[in-house]
Amino acid sequence: KHHEAGGQSGAMEDIKARLDNSLVVFAPRLVKSEYKLMTLEGDLLKHIEAGKSLWVKAAAGSNAVVCTETKTFELQLVETSNTLLLAQLGAAGDDDDDDDLSGDESAAAGGAARVGRDIEVVGLCGSSFEAKPTPPRLELLHSLLQRSMLTVEDANEDAAAGEDDADGGTFSPRKRGRGADVATGAPAPPAGAPVSPPKTPSSKSASAAAASAVKGADDGAAATPAGKAALAETRTLNRATHFTLRDLEACVQASRAEILVELSALGVVRRKGYERLISPELRAAVIGAVLDAIAENAMPLLSVRPSSVAAFVGDRFPAYAVRFALARLGREHPTQAGKWCVSARRAARFLGRQLLDLVRQQAAGKAGLIEEGEFLAAWAAAVANLTALGGPPSLKEAAKQVPGTSDSDVEALEDEQGEYSLDGFEAKLSILEGLFVRHERAGETLLECYPEDELPLDAKERFAALFTKQTEWAKEQIQPFVDPITGPGRTLVDLLLRFTRVVNKADGSVVHARR
């Protein structure tokens, strides 16, 4: 444990005084592997000194991580040139009698009149672990959730049977990457939560992740009850298709808060105690149905009643699916219980993606391209059908219309204006950043559907995919596709320096190419 320089002097003086008046002896058996040292600094040191817990999570093929409730740190092994002696200090002035020493030890003491044994070397260590901030490693989370996604057929069957999620359902949506709304103060995992089984960070499929996990566990499992239990738990995980939040916390190399943020970003619902990923087909179907219900019933975007939406789509989608769609599109009304506010920007982004997806599907495996002007005209018309439904033009105005709302409550909504304001709202391509790439061909500007969330999470694989799509990217073009994988210790600039090289074009522009 490292302290600031000012705080070291007293402790060092005390140790020096002890050494000046004590005999250093070695324990009969020194086992180097029994002790591991970790350097703690900054927030991590304060976390430990406050009496809070850390969770160490191992992985096959990569360094282990240590997690607080909200952050993840990579453990890096640092070798030292000199062997460190790990001493156990007794109470000051606590001298042992000569009778407590063996004959050999007495001889080693040289017959000194005073024999001090308050400093005893109990272990040796030639290295220590340093904890460096790292982005959460979430590839395995995706892989596990994809084993059992909720489909349109599942939702239709639940609606027909009148079933819903007894656990209350859907996580609130949060952003990933730059400007991420990272939760803080999340509760710690349950006491006694198991240490994670291994995983491979770059694995793309559930089967690959499972195979890697088993191999890592087999390689590292000791012939001890704890080792055998960990191995059995890993094999159980690899056979499982459904996972609770505790299961995911145990095996994903990320803090609880970071896992919750990612579950929110993915739109996961809690179904009968298990975290279930909504399939892309179900996501498109239920959000589209909810927007249709809003338009058909002329509901103002900032005053949507979930019960009215459910009455319109309830024969096809259960209540948990409706909650999922509303959570993806907006937020609960800030001052009026029982109502939701739908973001025009989020609704427009969904409609834009839906149109781009349609063009891609109609291309039947070829690059689905649409002329930019044609796309903008069709998209703007679809968005106008929603924004023209009337009602208050902003959250502030919506709040003012609710009796009993104070001026302070209204002013607190100022920051939400950009997301939920309908005044002068336009369907601009900037809303769709990260969903398309632009091509210039024969004097035309064409758009191609290319959603960021379909790219690999692993940085190396993501950049490989991006440069397969096109050989050169301007910084502003590539940024929407890279921002979601940035995090502590891994900025956009860091990733561009690592995976790209800068090319100066003849026209004075600067682009990034494959390194």
XYZ file of C-alpha atoms in Angstrom:
515
model
C 0.000 0.000 0.000
C 1.479 3.344 -1.073
C 0.967 6.538 0.886
C 1.711 10.102 -0.145
C 5.308 11.137 0.561
C 4.284 13.386 3.437
C 2.573 10.504 5.184
C 5.512 8.110 4.843
C 8.017 9.883 7.054
C 6.492 8.953 10.404
C 6.020 5.302 9.440
C 9.539 5.055 8.004
C 11.085 6.589 11.108
C 9.211 4.103 13.272
C 10.407 1.174 11.160
C 13.995 2.496 11.202
C 13.906 2.743 14.992
C 12.617 -0.822 15.211
C 15.388 -2.078 12.929
C 18.070 -0.306 14.969
C 17.029 -2.216 18.084
C 15.823 -5.550 16.734
C 17.105 -8.747 15.321
C 15.654 -9.749 11.923
C 15.114 -13.480 11.684
C 13.654 -15.704 9.005
C 10.724 -18.037 9.490
C 11.652 -21.748 9.228
C 9.747 -22.108 5.927
C 9.597 -19.338 3.346
C 7.197 -20.079 0.510
C 7.431 -17.419 -2.145
C 4.115 -18.214 -3.855
C 2.026 -17.785 -0.722
C 2.149 -13.995 -0.870
C 1.013 -11.539 -3.549
C 1.594 -7.800 -3.339
C -0.634 -5.157 -4.895
C 0.199 -1.476 -5.276
C -2.782 0.711 -4.439
C -2.931 4.405 -5.277
C -5.474 7.188 -5.622
C -9.146 6.246 -5.590
C -8.407 2.546 -5.209
C -6.370 3.160 -2.060
C -9.115 5.368 -0.605
C -11.630 2.640 -1.442
C -9.695 0.051 0.583
C -8.954 2.433 3.462
C -12.692 3.137 3.701
C -13.230 -0.558 4.451
C -14.932 -1.348 1.129
C -14.535 -4.606 -0.769
C -12.816 -5.424 -4.048
C -13.661 -8.259 -6.444
C -10.895 -9.967 -8.420
C -12.040 -11.573 -11.667
C -9.776 -13.856 -13.671
C -9.898 -14.658 -17.376
C -8.222 -17.106 -19.725
C -5.928 -15.349 -22.178
C -5.890 -11.937 -20.486
C -4.897 -10.243 -17.259
C -7.159 -10.441 -14.251
C -9.076 -7.347 -13.203
C -10.043 -5.940 -9.830
C -13.412 -4.201 -9.498
C -14.964 -1.743 -7.096
C -18.727 -1.244 -7.164
C -18.374 1.236 -10.050
C -14.947 0.874 -11.716
C -12.651 -1.753 -13.247
C -8.845 -1.927 -12.997
C -6.488 -4.244 -14.874
C -3.889 -6.069 -12.761
C -0.439 -5.871 -14.352
C 2.444 -7.902 -12.905
C 5.589 -5.830 -12.341
C 8.856 -7.698 -11.658
C 11.379 -6.221 -9.218
C 15.150 -6.501 -9.503
C 15.530 -7.173 -5.767
C 13.663 -9.784 -3.772
C 11.306 -8.192 -1.281
C 11.319 -9.496 2.289
C 7.840 -9.562 3.819
C 8.166 -8.953 7.543
C 5.732 -9.407 10.367
C 6.230 -6.739 13.015
C 5.451 -7.579 16.611
C 4.599 -5.042 19.268
C 7.365 -2.520 19.965
C 9.692 -3.696 22.702
C 8.258 -7.204 22.566
C 11.412 -9.244 23.084
C 11.476 -12.996 23.164
C 13.426 -14.873 25.802
C 16.449 -16.879 24.766
C 14.493 -19.996 25.635
C 12.176 -19.282 22.696
C 15.071 -19.600 20.251
C 16.542 -22.783 18.936
C 20.198 -23.491 19.461
C 20.989 -22.547 15.877
C 19.188 -19.259 16.228
C 21.030 -18.460 19.474
C 24.325 -19.146 17.769
C 23.321 -16.946 14.861
C 22.589 -14.180 17.320
C 26.237 -14.314 18.384
C 25.435 -14.586 22.053
C 24.036 -11.067 22.144
C 22.782 -9.948 25.503
C 19.486 -8.929 23.954
C 17.671 -10.933 21.295
C 14.784 -9.129 19.516
C 12.331 -11.185 17.487
C 9.723 -8.521 16.875
C 10.728 -8.482 13.165
C 10.327 -11.827 11.425
C 10.621 -12.407 7.680
C 7.692 -14.638 6.790
C 7.762 -14.506 3.002
C 9.609 -13.526 -0.148
C 8.260 -11.751 -3.200
C 9.910 -10.762 -6.457
C 7.001 -8.918 -8.043
C 3.866 -6.931 -7.334
C 0.598 -6.174 -9.099
C -0.281 -2.681 -10.251
C -3.929 -1.768 -10.811
C -4.503 0.406 -13.885
C -7.940 1.841 -14.858
C -9.387 -0.063 -17.811
C -12.670 -0.039 -19.724
C -15.044 -2.825 -18.699
C -14.608 -6.056 -20.663
C -18.111 -6.784 -21.833
C -17.682 -9.187 -24.744
C -18.655 -12.199 -22.637
C -21.756 -10.376 -21.397
C -22.957 -10.059 -24.983
C -22.049 -13.652 -25.753
C -23.957 -15.048 -22.773
C -27.066 -12.963 -23.392
C -27.186 -14.024 -27.032
C -27.674 -17.644 -26.008
C -31.338 -17.062 -25.288
C -32.771 -13.892 -26.796
C -36.455 -13.081 -26.553
C -38.035 -13.333 -30.007
C -41.198 -11.962 -31.590
C -42.732 -15.423 -31.193
C -41.888 -15.438 -27.462
C -43.539 -12.051 -27.002
C -46.617 -13.070 -28.994
C -47.003 -16.233 -26.894
C -46.638 -14.240 -23.649
C -49.249 -11.748 -24.848
C -51.671 -14.521 -25.756
C -51.156 -16.203 -22.373
C -51.435 -12.913 -20.476
C -47.972 -13.394 -18.974
C -45.728 -10.554 -17.877
C -42.496 -10.092 -15.990
C -43.165 -10.403 -12.257
C -39.776 -8.783 -11.496
C -40.767 -5.418 -12.887
C -38.841 -5.555 -16.028
C -36.786 -3.170 -17.970
C -33.615 -1.297 -17.164
C -33.656 2.427 -17.915
C -31.702 3.258 -21.086
C -28.276 4.826 -20.660
C -25.615 5.825 -23.129
C -22.292 4.126 -23.678
C -18.979 5.619 -24.681
C -18.295 9.362 -24.705
C -20.527 11.173 -22.241
C -21.785 7.893 -20.853
C -24.282 8.109 -18.027
C -22.320 5.772 -15.770
C -24.215 4.798 -12.649
C -22.572 5.592 -9.354
C -23.207 4.307 -5.922
C -24.592 0.997 -7.188
C -25.029 -1.624 -4.487
C -22.270 -4.148 -4.111
C -22.735 -7.717 -5.352
C -24.308 -10.024 -2.776
C -22.051 -11.175 0.027
C -20.193 -14.286 -0.965
C -20.714 -13.745 -4.686
C -18.392 -16.173 -6.514
C -15.186 -15.119 -8.208
C -15.630 -15.149 -11.948
C -14.853 -18.069 -14.215
C -12.453 -17.306 -17.071
C -13.375 -15.902 -20.461
C -11.754 -14.798 -23.696
C -12.127 -11.044 -24.332
C -12.277 -11.287 -28.124
C -14.572 -14.284 -28.461
C -17.447 -13.635 -30.860
C -19.712 -16.566 -30.112
C -21.123 -18.263 -27.070
C -19.477 -21.555 -28.030
C -16.046 -19.929 -28.331
C -16.463 -18.208 -24.984
C -17.556 -21.453 -23.360
C -14.666 -23.461 -24.789
C -12.166 -20.844 -23.651
C -13.699 -20.685 -20.184
C -13.438 -24.448 -19.696
C -9.834 -24.495 -20.889
C -8.879 -21.640 -18.588
C -10.525 -23.303 -15.619
C -8.889 -26.661 -16.371
C -5.487 -25.008 -16.712
C -5.778 -23.057 -13.484
C -7.841 -25.280 -11.186
C -5.875 -26.516 -8.243
C -6.429 -29.907 -6.662
C -8.234 -28.258 -3.783
C -11.912 -28.104 -2.805
C -11.998 -24.414 -3.814
C -10.393 -25.132 -7.172
C -12.740 -28.019 -7.891
C -15.748 -25.901 -6.920
C -14.634 -23.096 -9.252
C -14.155 -25.579 -12.092
C -17.594 -27.096 -11.506
C -19.150 -23.629 -11.486
C -17.419 -22.748 -14.768
C -18.694 -25.893 -16.478
C -22.202 -25.170 -15.209
C -21.953 -21.672 -16.682
C -20.890 -23.041 -20.045
C -23.978 -25.272 -20.214
C -26.406 -22.575 -19.080
C -28.663 -20.610 -21.410
C -30.307 -18.243 -18.914
C -28.469 -15.958 -16.473
C -29.370 -13.920 -13.416
C -27.715 -10.589 -12.656
C -25.588 -12.331 -10.029
C -24.430 -14.896 -12.615
C -23.317 -12.093 -14.929
C -21.557 -10.195 -12.148
C -19.627 -13.336 -11.245
C -18.133 -13.977 -14.672
C -17.981 -10.651 -16.552
C -14.820 -8.601 -16.023
C -16.565 -5.372 -15.107
C -18.001 -3.659 -12.052
C -21.636 -4.021 -11.104
C -22.409 -0.435 -12.156
C -20.730 -0.916 -15.546
C -22.645 -4.144 -16.125
C -25.920 -2.394 -15.281
C -25.117 0.442 -17.701
C -24.400 -2.056 -20.481
C -27.582 -3.997 -19.759
C -29.438 -0.698 -20.011
C -27.733 0.181 -23.294
C -28.607 -3.234 -24.704
C -32.228 -2.935 -23.598
C -32.187 -6.081 -21.492
C -35.382 -7.049 -19.664
C -35.618 -9.109 -16.516
C -37.868 -12.086 -17.273
C -38.730 -14.494 -14.430
C -35.524 -13.542 -12.627
C -33.267 -13.861 -15.675
C -31.692 -11.096 -17.744
C -32.974 -11.527 -21.308
C -31.789 -9.730 -24.412
C -34.466 -8.509 -26.810
C -33.703 -9.812 -30.287
C -33.220 -7.210 -33.075
C -36.419 -8.430 -34.739
C -38.489 -8.051 -31.566
C -36.921 -4.657 -30.851
C -37.875 -3.307 -34.266
C -41.358 -4.833 -34.128
C -42.363 -3.578 -30.675
C -40.879 -0.057 -30.996
C -42.516 0.290 -34.391
C -45.837 -0.886 -32.931
C -45.599 1.621 -30.044
C -44.873 4.519 -32.421
C -47.800 3.400 -34.596
C -50.026 3.393 -31.505
C -48.908 6.928 -30.610
C -49.609 8.182 -34.140
C -52.936 6.323 -34.560
C -54.238 7.652 -31.246
C -52.803 11.154 -31.777
C -50.967 11.059 -28.434
C -48.662 14.074 -27.900
C -45.077 12.816 -27.650
C -44.628 14.409 -24.229
C -47.841 12.961 -22.799
C -48.031 9.263 -23.653
C -50.136 6.914 -21.539
C -48.630 3.379 -21.417
C -52.086 1.925 -20.734
C -53.386 3.427 -23.992
C -50.394 2.056 -25.894
C -50.825 -1.390 -24.292
C -54.505 -1.430 -25.254
C -53.487 -0.857 -28.880
C -50.689 -3.463 -29.059
C -51.560 -5.808 -26.157
C -52.806 -8.589 -28.414
C -49.284 -8.893 -29.886
C -46.889 -7.701 -27.181
C -46.948 -8.178 -23.382
C -46.532 -5.304 -20.959
C -42.787 -5.938 -20.472
C -42.239 -5.405 -24.214
C -44.209 -2.135 -24.115
C -42.123 -0.961 -21.135
C -38.967 -1.873 -23.039
C -40.051 0.188 -26.059
C -41.004 3.234 -23.979
C -37.709 3.043 -22.068
C -35.812 3.002 -25.378
C -37.810 5.929 -26.723
C -37.946 8.221 -23.710
C -38.493 8.557 -19.978
C -41.246 8.670 -17.413
C -42.962 12.025 -17.197
C -41.028 14.123 -14.639
C -44.084 15.584 -12.916
C -47.098 13.519 -13.956
C -47.403 9.932 -12.730
C -48.647 7.356 -15.203
C -47.363 9.139 -18.308
C -44.229 8.958 -20.446
C -42.333 11.484 -22.555
C -41.064 10.237 -25.919
C -37.925 11.899 -27.264
C -38.429 13.183 -30.800
C -34.715 12.635 -31.399
C -34.836 8.968 -30.328
C -38.011 8.348 -32.303
C -36.427 9.961 -35.361
C -33.285 7.852 -34.962
C -35.374 4.677 -34.784
C -37.370 5.625 -37.891
C -34.159 6.459 -39.747
C -32.608 3.139 -38.853
C -35.815 1.342 -39.835
C -35.689 2.943 -43.278
C -31.983 2.171 -43.747
C -32.604 -1.428 -42.639
C -35.425 -1.737 -45.162
C -33.124 -0.626 -47.975
C -30.514 -3.155 -46.834
C -33.048 -5.988 -46.699
C -34.362 -5.190 -50.165
C -30.811 -5.339 -51.544
C -30.831 -9.105 -50.845
C -27.215 -9.487 -49.733
C -25.784 -6.685 -51.864
C -24.746 -3.262 -50.597
C -28.072 -1.518 -50.081
C -27.601 2.105 -51.125
C -30.121 4.949 -51.214
C -29.648 8.445 -52.587
C -29.273 10.930 -49.739
C -31.979 13.336 -50.907
C -34.462 10.524 -51.440
C -33.749 9.126 -47.998
C -34.071 12.518 -46.289
C -37.438 13.172 -47.919
C -38.894 9.806 -46.849
C -37.415 10.028 -43.366
C -38.541 13.616 -42.726
C -42.104 12.704 -43.732
C -42.180 9.799 -41.250
C -40.801 11.995 -38.452
C -43.294 14.786 -39.208
C -46.194 12.393 -38.597
C -45.053 12.144 -34.965
C -43.875 15.687 -34.231
C -47.123 17.147 -35.609
C -49.306 15.405 -33.017
C -49.637 18.548 -30.900
C -49.244 18.914 -27.156
C -46.590 20.854 -25.243
C -43.448 21.675 -27.238
C -40.971 20.881 -24.437
C -40.639 19.178 -21.075
C -40.758 22.529 -19.319
C -44.031 23.438 -20.960
C -45.404 19.981 -20.224
C -44.482 20.363 -16.560
C -46.101 23.822 -16.326
C -49.432 22.308 -17.386
C -49.481 19.971 -14.372
C -51.208 21.593 -11.347
C -48.993 21.927 -8.301
C -45.671 21.867 -10.179
C -43.255 24.359 -8.624
C -41.092 26.779 -10.574
C -37.973 25.052 -9.228
C -39.192 21.704 -10.596
C -39.741 23.327 -13.984
C -36.309 24.968 -14.055
C -34.647 21.661 -13.114
C -35.749 20.316 -16.511
C -33.719 22.886 -18.459
C -30.992 20.396 -19.418
C -33.540 18.041 -20.974
C -34.700 20.617 -23.532
C -32.372 19.469 -26.285
C -33.503 15.855 -26.073
C -37.230 16.451 -25.790
C -37.881 19.821 -27.442
C -40.236 19.749 -30.442
C -39.812 23.434 -31.312
C -38.191 23.632 -34.736
C -37.232 19.958 -34.671
C -35.674 18.813 -37.952
C -34.700 15.375 -39.185
C -30.963 15.944 -39.718
C -28.404 13.275 -40.595
C -26.415 14.172 -37.463
C -29.149 12.351 -35.505
C -28.196 9.135 -37.326
C -24.441 9.224 -36.670
C -23.109 5.691 -36.249
C -25.898 4.130 -38.355
C -24.644 4.734 -41.902
C -21.668 5.433 -44.141
C -21.735 7.878 -47.032
C -20.489 7.111 -50.555
C -19.825 9.558 -53.396
C -20.435 7.932 -56.781
C -20.991 9.494 -60.201
C -21.934 12.828 -58.692
C -24.436 11.301 -56.268
C -24.283 11.024 -52.492
C -25.444 7.583 -51.381
C -26.117 6.228 -47.890
C -25.499 2.641 -46.754
C -26.858 1.103 -43.560
C -23.906 0.382 -41.246
C -24.982 0.313 -37.554
C -22.260 0.763 -34.966
C -23.879 -1.711 -32.553
C -23.330 -4.539 -35.045
C -19.527 -4.081 -34.914
C -17.270 -6.112 -32.565
C -16.614 -4.691 -29.098
C -12.931 -5.672 -29.273
C -10.997 -2.603 -30.464
C -8.663 -4.473 -32.837
C -11.528 -6.339 -34.472
C -13.636 -3.174 -34.711
C -10.921 -1.232 -36.535
C -10.327 -4.205 -38.848
C -14.032 -4.166 -39.743
C -14.037 -0.401 -40.275
C -11.076 -0.526 -42.680
C -12.646 -3.426 -44.501
C -15.679 -1.215 -45.101
C -13.578 1.684 -46.412
C -9.841 2.301 -46.560
C -9.761 5.896 -45.290
C -11.801 7.758 -42.699
C -11.858 11.378 -41.656
C -11.800 11.775 -37.872
C -15.378 13.058 -37.748
C -16.515 10.080 -39.846
C -14.888 7.380 -37.731
C -15.592 8.949 -34.338
C -19.250 7.748 -33.987
C -18.065 4.180 -34.587
C -15.209 4.364 -32.043
C -16.668 6.481 -29.222
C -18.795 3.622 -27.796
C -15.671 1.551 -26.979
C -13.742 4.379 -25.308
C -13.442 4.577 -21.545
C -10.997 5.155 -18.675
C -7.459 4.884 -20.007
C -8.693 4.415 -23.594
C -9.649 7.663 -25.325
C -10.494 8.238 -28.972
C -7.017 9.705 -29.544
C -5.372 6.667 -27.889
C -7.253 4.243 -30.139
C -6.570 6.224 -33.313
C -2.839 6.355 -32.500
C -2.758 2.627 -31.854
C -4.784 1.326 -34.787
C -4.501 3.978 -37.515
C -1.948 6.123 -39.276
C -2.513 9.695 -40.424
C -2.485 10.422 -44.164
C -2.230 13.998 -45.486
C -4.156 14.300 -48.744
C -3.206 16.507 -51.674
C -6.224 18.750 -51.054
C -5.001 19.489 -47.511
C -7.423 17.173 -45.748
C -6.298 14.659 -43.144
C -7.635 11.087 -42.979
C -6.937 7.922 -40.996
C -5.868 4.695 -42.718
C -5.084 1.174 -41.521
C -1.830 0.968 -39.567
